[in-house]
GROMACS .gro file of N, CA and C in nm:
model
  432
    1UNK      N    1  12.668   4.098   8.478
    1UNK     CA    2  12.535   4.127   8.477
    1UNK      C    3  12.494   4.169   8.630
    2UNK      N    4  12.429   4.282   8.690
    2UNK     CA    5  12.410   4.317   8.798
    2UNK      C    6  12.322   4.175   8.854
    3UNK      N    7  12.276   4.165   8.966
    3UNK     CA    8  12.214   4.110   9.041
    3UNK      C    9  12.066   4.193   9.059
    4UNK      N   10  12.006   4.194   8.980
    4UNK     CA   11  11.862   4.291   8.972
    4UNK      C   12  11.750   4.211   9.040
    5UNK      N   13  11.693   4.269   9.163
    5UNK     CA   14  11.623   4.196   9.249
    5UNK      C   15  11.452   4.229   9.182
    6UNK      N   16  11.419   4.292   9.118
    6UNK     CA   17  11.314   4.308   9.008
    6UNK      C   18  11.293   4.166   8.948
    7UNK      N   19  11.398   4.111   8.895
    7UNK     CA   20  11.383   4.003   8.808
    7UNK      C   21  11.409   3.858   8.857
    8UNK      N   22  11.270   3.804   8.839
    8UNK     CA   23  11.241   3.689   8.939
    8UNK      C   24  11.335   3.556   8.895
    9UNK      N   25  11.422   3.562   8.794
    9UNK     CA   26  11.486   3.458   8.750
    9UNK      C   27  11.635   3.485   8.786
   10UNK      N   28  11.663   3.591   8.861
   10UNK     CA   29  11.765   3.607   8.926
   10UNK      C   30  11.765   3.555   9.083
   11UNK      N   31  11.857   3.489   9.119
   11UNK     CA   32  11.866   3.457   9.244
   11UNK      C   33  11.884   3.567   9.381
   12UNK      N   34  11.800   3.575   9.472
   12UNK     CA   35  11.811   3.669   9.539
   12UNK      C   36  11.903   3.632   9.678
   13UNK      N   37  11.965   3.740   9.708
   13UNK     CA   38  12.081   3.736   9.794
   13UNK      C   39  11.982   3.752   9.926
   14UNK      N   40  12.038   3.696  10.022
   14UNK     CA   41  11.977   3.672  10.152
   14UNK      C   42  11.955   3.791  10.228
   15UNK      N   43  11.848   3.811  10.276
   15UNK     CA   44  11.842   3.941  10.368
   15UNK      C   45  11.952   3.946  10.474
   16UNK      N   46  11.977   4.068  10.498
   16UNK     CA   47  12.097   4.096  10.595
   16UNK      C   48  12.017   4.038  10.725
   17UNK      N   49  12.121   3.988  10.816
   17UNK     CA   50  12.082   3.980  10.948
   17UNK      C   51  12.103   4.091  11.048
   18UNK      N   52  12.024   4.123  11.163
   18UNK     CA   53  12.059   4.204  11.226
   18UNK      C   54  12.196   4.184  11.309
   19UNK      N   55  12.260   4.295  11.326
   19UNK     CA   56  12.433   4.245  11.439
   19UNK      C   57  12.355   4.236  11.551
   20UNK      N   58  12.372   4.113  11.631
   20UNK     CA   59  12.358   4.075  11.735
   20UNK      C   60  12.365   4.178  11.862
   21UNK      N   61  12.487   4.244  11.817
   21UNK     CA   62  12.517   4.370  11.948
   21UNK      C   63  12.439   4.504  11.917
   22UNK      N   64  12.371   4.486  11.830
   22UNK     CA   65  12.264   4.589  11.809
   22UNK      C   66  12.131   4.563  11.815
   23UNK      N   67  12.092   4.474  11.903
   23UNK     CA   68  11.959   4.433  11.960
   23UNK      C   69  11.889   4.526  12.080
   24UNK      N   70  11.748   4.523  12.070
   24UNK     CA   71  11.712   4.601  12.177
   24UNK      C   72  11.737   4.550  12.315
   25UNK      N   73  11.763   4.629  12.405
   25UNK     CA   74  11.795   4.582  12.539
   25UNK      C   75  11.694   4.653  12.650
   26UNK      N   76  11.677   4.805  12.575
   26UNK     CA   77  11.587   4.876  12.658
   26UNK      C   78  11.451   4.937  12.577
   27UNK      N   79  11.318   4.902  12.656
   27UNK     CA   80  11.193   4.974  12.597
   27UNK      C   81  11.249   5.108  12.538
   28UNK      N   82  11.186   5.112  12.433
   28UNK     CA   83  11.164   5.240  12.367
   28UNK      C   84  11.271   5.266  12.221
   29UNK      N   85  11.360   5.172  12.231
   29UNK     CA   86  11.460   5.179  12.118
   29UNK      C   87  11.448   5.036  12.043
   30UNK      N   88  11.442   5.060  11.911
   30UNK     CA   89  11.422   4.951  11.814
   30UNK      C   90  11.571   4.884  11.805
   31UNK      N   91  11.663   4.905  11.808
   31UNK     CA   92  11.819   4.891  11.851
   31UNK      C   93  11.913   4.971  11.887
   32UNK      N   94  12.012   4.908  11.892
   32UNK     CA   95  12.156   5.036  11.962
   32UNK      C   96  12.161   5.151  11.873
   33UNK      N   97  12.133   5.122  11.720
   33UNK     CA   98  12.162   5.233  11.646
   33UNK      C   99  12.045   5.328  11.688
   34UNK      N  100  11.931   5.314  11.669
   34UNK     CA  101  11.839   5.411  11.730
   34UNK      C  102  11.864   5.453  11.862
   35UNK      N  103  11.917   5.437  11.945
   35UNK     CA  104  11.934   5.485  12.065
   35UNK      C  105  12.082   5.574  12.044
   36UNK      N  106  12.197   5.563  11.973
   36UNK     CA  107  12.305   5.620  11.929
   36UNK      C  108  12.229   5.735  11.857
   37UNK      N  109  12.142   5.716  11.778
   37UNK     CA  110  12.123   5.839  11.673
   37UNK      C  111  12.018   5.951  11.755
   38UNK      N  112  11.925   5.878  11.829
   38UNK     CA  113  11.847   5.973  11.913
   38UNK      C  114  11.961   6.060  12.014
   39UNK      N  115  12.054   6.002  12.053
   39UNK     CA  116  12.128   6.093  12.143
   39UNK      C  117  12.230   6.195  12.069
   40UNK      N  118  12.278   6.161  11.943
   40UNK     CA  119  12.331   6.241  11.871
   40UNK      C  120  12.216   6.338  11.756
   41UNK      N  121  12.143   6.313  11.796
   41UNK     CA  122  12.005   6.402  11.679
   41UNK      C  123  12.020   6.525  11.710
   42UNK      N  124  12.065   6.607  11.559
   42UNK     CA  125  12.080   6.727  11.575
   42UNK      C  126  12.180   6.768  11.473
   43UNK      N  127  12.195   6.874  11.409
   43UNK     CA  128  12.278   6.886  11.314
   43UNK      C  129  12.432   6.931  11.352
   44UNK      N  130  12.447   6.975  11.487
   44UNK     CA  131  12.582   7.029  11.550
   44UNK      C  132  12.631   6.926  11.660
   45UNK      N  133  12.565   6.820  11.691
   45UNK     CA  134  12.604   6.761  11.797
   45UNK      C  135  12.720   6.669  11.764
   46UNK      N  136  12.697   6.607  11.652
   46UNK     CA  137  12.840   6.530  11.622
   46UNK      C  138  12.952   6.604  11.591
   47UNK      N  139  12.950   6.744  11.543
   47UNK     CA  140  13.039   6.807  11.531
   47UNK      C  141  13.115   6.849  11.664
   48UNK      N  142  13.032   6.902  11.770
   48UNK     CA  143  13.066   6.941  11.910
   48UNK      C  144  13.142   6.807  11.956
   49UNK      N  145  13.101   6.719  11.954
   49UNK     CA  146  13.177   6.564  11.984
   49UNK      C  147  13.272   6.564  11.948
   50UNK      N  148  13.320   6.560  11.823
   50UNK     CA  149  13.447   6.575  11.712
   50UNK      C  150  13.559   6.651  11.792
   51UNK      N  151  13.494   6.774  11.780
   51UNK     CA  152  13.592   6.910  11.825
   51UNK      C  153  13.637   6.868  11.985
   52UNK      N  154  13.545   6.870  12.088
   52UNK     CA  155  13.594   6.801  12.190
   52UNK      C  156  13.660   6.721  12.185
   53UNK      N  157  13.651   6.599  12.120
   53UNK     CA  158  13.754   6.487  12.136
   53UNK      C  159  13.890   6.499  12.097
   54UNK      N  160  13.883   6.645  12.007
   54UNK     CA  161  14.032   6.664  11.973
   54UNK      C  162  14.157   6.729  12.033
   55UNK      N  163  14.112   6.730  12.199
   55UNK     CA  164  14.155   6.757  12.292
   55UNK      C  165  14.112   6.864  12.386
   56UNK      N  166  13.965   6.875  12.374
   56UNK     CA  167  13.943   6.988  12.497
   56UNK      C  168  14.006   6.965  12.610
   57UNK      N  169  13.946   7.072  12.727
   57UNK     CA  170  13.870   7.120  12.698
   57UNK      C  171  13.886   7.264  12.632
   58UNK      N  172  13.736   7.271  12.575
   58UNK     CA  173  13.721   7.421  12.500
   58UNK      C  174  13.629   7.521  12.582
   59UNK      N  175  13.724   7.631  12.560
   59UNK     CA  176  13.586   7.741  12.598
   59UNK      C  177  13.490   7.769  12.502
   60UNK      N  178  13.372   7.819  12.543
   60UNK     CA  179  13.280   7.879  12.414
   60UNK      C  180  13.314   7.912  12.325
   61UNK      N  181  13.393   8.008  12.307
   61UNK     CA  182  13.448   8.106  12.203
   61UNK      C  183  13.493   8.000  12.106
   62UNK      N  184  13.576   7.924  12.150
   62UNK     CA  185  13.672   7.823  12.082
   62UNK      C  186  13.619   7.727  12.007
   63UNK      N  187  13.500   7.666  12.069
   63UNK     CA  188  13.378   7.586  11.980
   63UNK      C  189  13.296   7.665  11.883
   64UNK      N  190  13.268   7.790  11.903
   64UNK     CA  191  13.201   7.873  11.836
   64UNK      C  192  13.285   7.894  11.699
   65UNK      N  193  13.400   7.902  11.741
   65UNK     CA  194  13.499   7.938  11.589
   65UNK      C  195  13.534   7.801  11.514
   66UNK      N  196  13.528   7.664  11.617
   66UNK     CA  197  13.548   7.556  11.546
   66UNK      C  198  13.428   7.478  11.459
   67UNK      N  199  13.313   7.505  11.531
   67UNK     CA  200  13.200   7.441  11.474
   67UNK      C  201  13.110   7.556  11.384
   68UNK      N  202  13.206   7.610  11.264
   68UNK     CA  203  13.128   7.719  11.202
   68UNK      C  204  13.006   7.675  11.138
   69UNK      N  205  12.935   7.791  11.121
   69UNK     CA  206  12.793   7.838  11.098
   69UNK      C  207  12.700   7.799  11.178
   70UNK      N  208  12.711   7.789  11.324
   70UNK     CA  209  12.638   7.724  11.412
   70UNK      C  210  12.611   7.889  11.465
   71UNK      N  211  12.489   7.923  11.496
   71UNK     CA  212  12.457   8.025  11.548
   71UNK      C  213  12.457   7.994  11.723
   72UNK      N  214  12.491   8.101  11.809
   72UNK     CA  215  12.499   8.105  11.893
   72UNK      C  216  12.396   8.041  12.012
   73UNK      N  217  12.251   8.069  11.968
   73UNK     CA  218  12.163   7.976  12.017
   73UNK      C  219  12.155   7.832  11.991
   74UNK      N  220  12.177   7.797  11.872
   74UNK     CA  221  12.192   7.647  11.850
   74UNK      C  222  12.304   7.581  11.917
   75UNK      N  223  12.427   7.663  11.924
   75UNK     CA  224  12.560   7.580  12.001
   75UNK      C  225  12.499   7.571  12.154
   76UNK      N  226  12.439   7.690  12.226
   76UNK     CA  227  12.402   7.670  12.360
   76UNK      C  228  12.297   7.570  12.356
   77UNK      N  229  12.186   7.559  12.305
   77UNK     CA  230  12.109   7.447  12.324
   77UNK      C  231  12.159   7.323  12.271
   78UNK      N  232  12.248   7.275  12.209
   78UNK     CA  233  12.284   7.159  12.172
   78UNK      C  234  12.376   7.114  12.279
   79UNK      N  235  12.503   7.212  12.340
   79UNK     CA  236  12.584   7.232  12.465
   79UNK      C  237  12.479   7.174  12.563
   80UNK      N  238  12.379   7.232  12.607
   80UNK     CA  239  12.303   7.219  12.719
   80UNK      C  240  12.246   7.041  12.722
   81UNK      N  241  12.198   7.022  12.576
   81UNK     CA  242  12.154   6.880  12.599
   81UNK      C  243  12.264   6.762  12.585
   82UNK      N  244  12.387   6.812  12.537
   82UNK     CA  245  12.507   6.722  12.558
   82UNK      C  246  12.522   6.720  12.701
   83UNK      N  247  12.533   6.787  12.762
   83UNK     CA  248  12.526   6.801  12.925
   83UNK      C  249  12.450   6.707  12.995
   84UNK      N  250  12.315   6.727  12.976
   84UNK     CA  251  12.198   6.656  13.013
   84UNK      C  252  12.180   6.542  12.986
   85UNK      N  253  12.232   6.474  12.875
   85UNK     CA  254  12.274   6.371  12.825
   85UNK      C  255  12.373   6.281  12.903
   86UNK      N  256  12.500   6.367  12.942
   86UNK     CA  257  12.565   6.308  13.013
   86UNK      C  258  12.705   6.286  12.930
   87UNK      N  259  12.706   6.324  12.812
   87UNK     CA  260  12.808   6.341  12.745
   87UNK      C  261  12.899   6.472  12.737
   88UNK      N  262  12.861   6.541  12.759
   88UNK     CA  263  12.959   6.679  12.815
   88UNK      C  264  12.959   6.733  12.937
   89UNK      N  265  13.061   6.770  12.972
   89UNK     CA  266  13.111   6.823  13.141
   89UNK      C  267  13.123   6.979  13.104
   90UNK      N  268  13.031   7.062  13.178
   90UNK     CA  269  13.053   7.198  13.173
   90UNK      C  270  13.084   7.256  13.271
   91UNK      N  271  13.234   7.319  13.289
   91UNK     CA  272  13.285   7.348  13.420
   91UNK      C  273  13.279   7.511  13.441
   92UNK      N  274  13.222   7.545  13.542
   92UNK     CA  275  13.203   7.699  13.549
   92UNK      C  276  13.305   7.749  13.637
   93UNK      N  277  13.419   7.825  13.631
   93UNK     CA  278  13.506   7.842  13.735
   93UNK      C  279  13.469   7.942  13.850
   94UNK      N  280  13.323   8.021  13.830
   94UNK     CA  281  13.302   8.105  13.888
   94UNK      C  282  13.409   8.248  13.907
   95UNK      N  283  13.465   8.278  13.810
   95UNK     CA  284  13.523   8.408  13.822
   95UNK      C  285  13.463   8.519  13.755
   96UNK      N  286  13.537   8.636  13.734
   96UNK     CA  287  13.501   8.755  13.672
   96UNK      C  288  13.634   8.795  13.615
   97UNK      N  289  13.623   8.801  13.499
   97UNK     CA  290  13.494   8.791  13.378
   97UNK      C  291  13.495   8.641  13.391
   98UNK      N  292  13.363   8.613  13.360
   98UNK     CA  293  13.309   8.460  13.336
   98UNK      C  294  13.409   8.367  13.269
   99UNK      N  295  13.423   8.245  13.301
   99UNK     CA  296  13.520   8.148  13.246
   99UNK      C  297  13.459   8.026  13.276
  100UNK      N  298  13.397   7.957  13.170
  100UNK     CA  299  13.327   7.846  13.162
  100UNK      C  300  13.419   7.763  13.038
  101UNK      N  301  13.427   7.635  13.065
  101UNK     CA  302  13.459   7.549  12.963
  101UNK      C  303  13.387   7.398  12.941
  102UNK      N  304  13.427   7.327  12.834
  102UNK     CA  305  13.354   7.217  12.809
  102UNK      C  306  13.447   7.101  12.786
  103UNK      N  307  13.412   6.993  12.820
  103UNK     CA  308  13.473   6.853  12.800
  103UNK      C  309  13.405   6.738  12.792
  104UNK      N  310  13.448   6.623  12.753
  104UNK     CA  311  13.350   6.534  12.722
  104UNK      C  312  13.387   6.426  12.843
  105UNK      N  313  13.270   6.377  12.898
  105UNK     CA  314  13.285   6.289  12.980
  105UNK      C  315  13.333   6.168  12.922
  106UNK      N  316  13.351   6.054  12.992
  106UNK     CA  317  13.388   5.920  12.966
  106UNK      C  318  13.292   5.828  12.861
  107UNK      N  319  13.182   5.866  12.902
  107UNK     CA  320  13.055   5.852  12.785
  107UNK      C  321  13.065   5.891  12.648
  108UNK      N  322  13.067   6.042  12.663
  108UNK     CA  323  13.094   6.124  12.561
  108UNK      C  324  13.214   6.086  12.475
  109UNK      N  325  13.323   6.069  12.531
  109UNK     CA  326  13.462   6.013  12.466
  109UNK      C  327  13.436   5.912  12.383
  110UNK      N  328  13.360   5.801  12.485
  110UNK     CA  329  13.337   5.662  12.412
  110UNK      C  330  13.239   5.674  12.269
  111UNK      N  331  13.142   5.786  12.307
  111UNK     CA  332  13.091   5.794  12.179
  111UNK      C  333  13.155   5.879  12.057
  112UNK      N  334  13.242   5.968  12.093
  112UNK     CA  335  13.324   6.059  12.001
  112UNK      C  336  13.415   5.945  11.912
  113UNK      N  337  13.472   5.832  11.995
  113UNK     CA  338  13.529   5.729  11.935
  113UNK      C  339  13.470   5.659  11.839
  114UNK      N  340  13.340   5.634  11.858
  114UNK     CA  341  13.252   5.556  11.776
  114UNK      C  342  13.223   5.630  11.653
  115UNK      N  343  13.264   5.753  11.657
  115UNK     CA  344  13.215   5.857  11.537
  115UNK      C  345  13.368   5.842  11.425
  116UNK      N  346  13.459   5.813  11.491
  116UNK     CA  347  13.568   5.810  11.400
  116UNK      C  348  13.581   5.742  11.279
  117UNK      N  349  13.494   5.628  11.256
  117UNK     CA  350  13.470   5.561  11.144
  117UNK      C  351  13.385   5.645  11.046
  118UNK      N  352  13.306   5.718  11.090
  118UNK     CA  353  13.207   5.788  11.024
  118UNK      C  354  13.283   5.922  10.958
  119UNK      N  355  13.364   5.962  11.033
  119UNK     CA  356  13.470   6.096  10.999
  119UNK      C  357  13.564   6.030  10.859
  120UNK      N  358  13.596   5.937  10.882
  120UNK     CA  359  13.697   5.850  10.823
  120UNK      C  360  13.623   5.820  10.686
  121UNK      N  361  13.510   5.772  10.671
  121UNK     CA  362  13.442   5.772  10.540
  121UNK      C  363  13.400   5.892  10.503
  122UNK      N  364  13.341   5.984  10.563
  122UNK     CA  365  13.346   6.100  10.490
  122UNK      C  366  13.454   6.216  10.427
  123UNK      N  367  13.612   6.170  10.495
  123UNK     CA  368  13.697   6.231  10.434
  123UNK      C  369  13.743   6.136  10.282
  124UNK      N  370  13.712   5.992  10.295
  124UNK     CA  371  13.751   5.934  10.171
  124UNK      C  372  13.652   5.966  10.053
  125UNK      N  373  13.528   5.979  10.077
  125UNK     CA  374  13.433   5.996   9.987
  125UNK      C  375  13.369   6.165   9.962
  126UNK      N  376  13.460   6.249  10.035
  126UNK     CA  377  13.449   6.407  10.013
  126UNK      C  378  13.413   6.447   9.864
  127UNK      N  379  13.485   6.383   9.791
  127UNK     CA  380  13.472   6.424   9.656
  127UNK      C  381  13.334   6.368   9.593
  128UNK      N  382  13.295   6.262   9.607
  128UNK     CA  383  13.147   6.222   9.553
  128UNK      C  384  13.070   6.254   9.625
  129UNK      N  385  13.051   6.289   9.765
  129UNK     CA  386  12.996   6.344   9.850
  129UNK      C  387  12.955   6.501   9.766
  130UNK      N  388  13.035   6.574   9.761
  130UNK     CA  389  13.031   6.700   9.711
  130UNK      C  390  12.953   6.734   9.596
  131UNK      N  391  13.007   6.596   9.484
  131UNK     CA  392  12.959   6.600   9.367
  131UNK      C  393  12.748   6.576   9.358
  132UNK      N  394  12.769   6.498   9.466
  132UNK     CA  395  12.591   6.456   9.500
  132UNK      C  396  12.546   6.576   9.552
  133UNK      N  397  12.567   6.640   9.649
  133UNK     CA  398  12.489   6.740   9.675
  133UNK      C  399  12.485   6.855   9.552
  134UNK      N  400  12.595   6.898   9.499
  134UNK     CA  401  12.595   6.975   9.379
  134UNK      C  402  12.485   6.946   9.272
  135UNK      N  403  12.485   6.820   9.262
  135UNK     CA  404  12.347   6.777   9.177
  135UNK      C  405  12.251   6.790   9.239
  136UNK      N  406  12.188   6.778   9.381
  136UNK     CA  407  12.092   6.778   9.450
  136UNK      C  408  12.054   6.926   9.429
  137UNK      N  409  12.147   7.015   9.469
  137UNK     CA  410  12.109   7.163   9.451
  137UNK      C  411  12.087   7.182   9.290
  138UNK      N  412  12.133   7.141   9.214
  138UNK     CA  413  12.083   7.153   9.067
  138UNK      C  414  11.941   7.138   9.076
  139UNK      N  415  11.909   7.012   9.126
  139UNK     CA  416  11.773   6.959   9.099
  139UNK      C  417  11.651   7.105   9.171
  140UNK      N  418  11.703   7.129   9.272
  140UNK     CA  419  11.625   7.234   9.360
  140UNK      C  420  11.646   7.350   9.266
  141UNK      N  421  11.731   7.418   9.220
  141UNK     CA  422  11.714   7.526   9.143
  141UNK      C  423  11.626   7.507   9.031
  142UNK      N  424  11.647   7.403   8.941
  142UNK     CA  425  11.578   7.373   8.833
  142UNK      C  426  11.416   7.390   8.864
  143UNK      N  427  11.395   7.350   8.977
  143UNK     CA  428  11.252   7.339   8.986
  143UNK      C  429  11.161   7.448   9.043
  144UNK      N  430  11.274   7.585   9.039
  144UNK     CA  431  11.165   7.681   9.086
  144UNK      C  432  11.136   7.782   8.978
   0.00000   0.00000   0.00000
């Protein structure tokens, strides 16, 4: 029998304790996860970091092809934000025709390494996640 939290006769599991490594150390963040999520906020930033970690530096066109479905506007915007946050280094070679490439800074590389378990989880559960999204799509089309 499952442990139903709504059943007062069942013993309740103790509340999970926060990871001591995820406690707030800077004002403005509730915990380390909050800081991480704020810096990678955006649909494309984790993918940009992932592809740059695969062996950059990458030129803009290579990144555009790797991060499928991203618009030029969004890719440029997210690269600028990642650069401003110190995660991505933009190198302009001052050549004609223009040549610019992007690579990870040490801080960016450490964040990309932290994303590896999320990538692994997604790979392991891709079929289930696909089913969930297909179900969700079914709900939205039925309501129209």
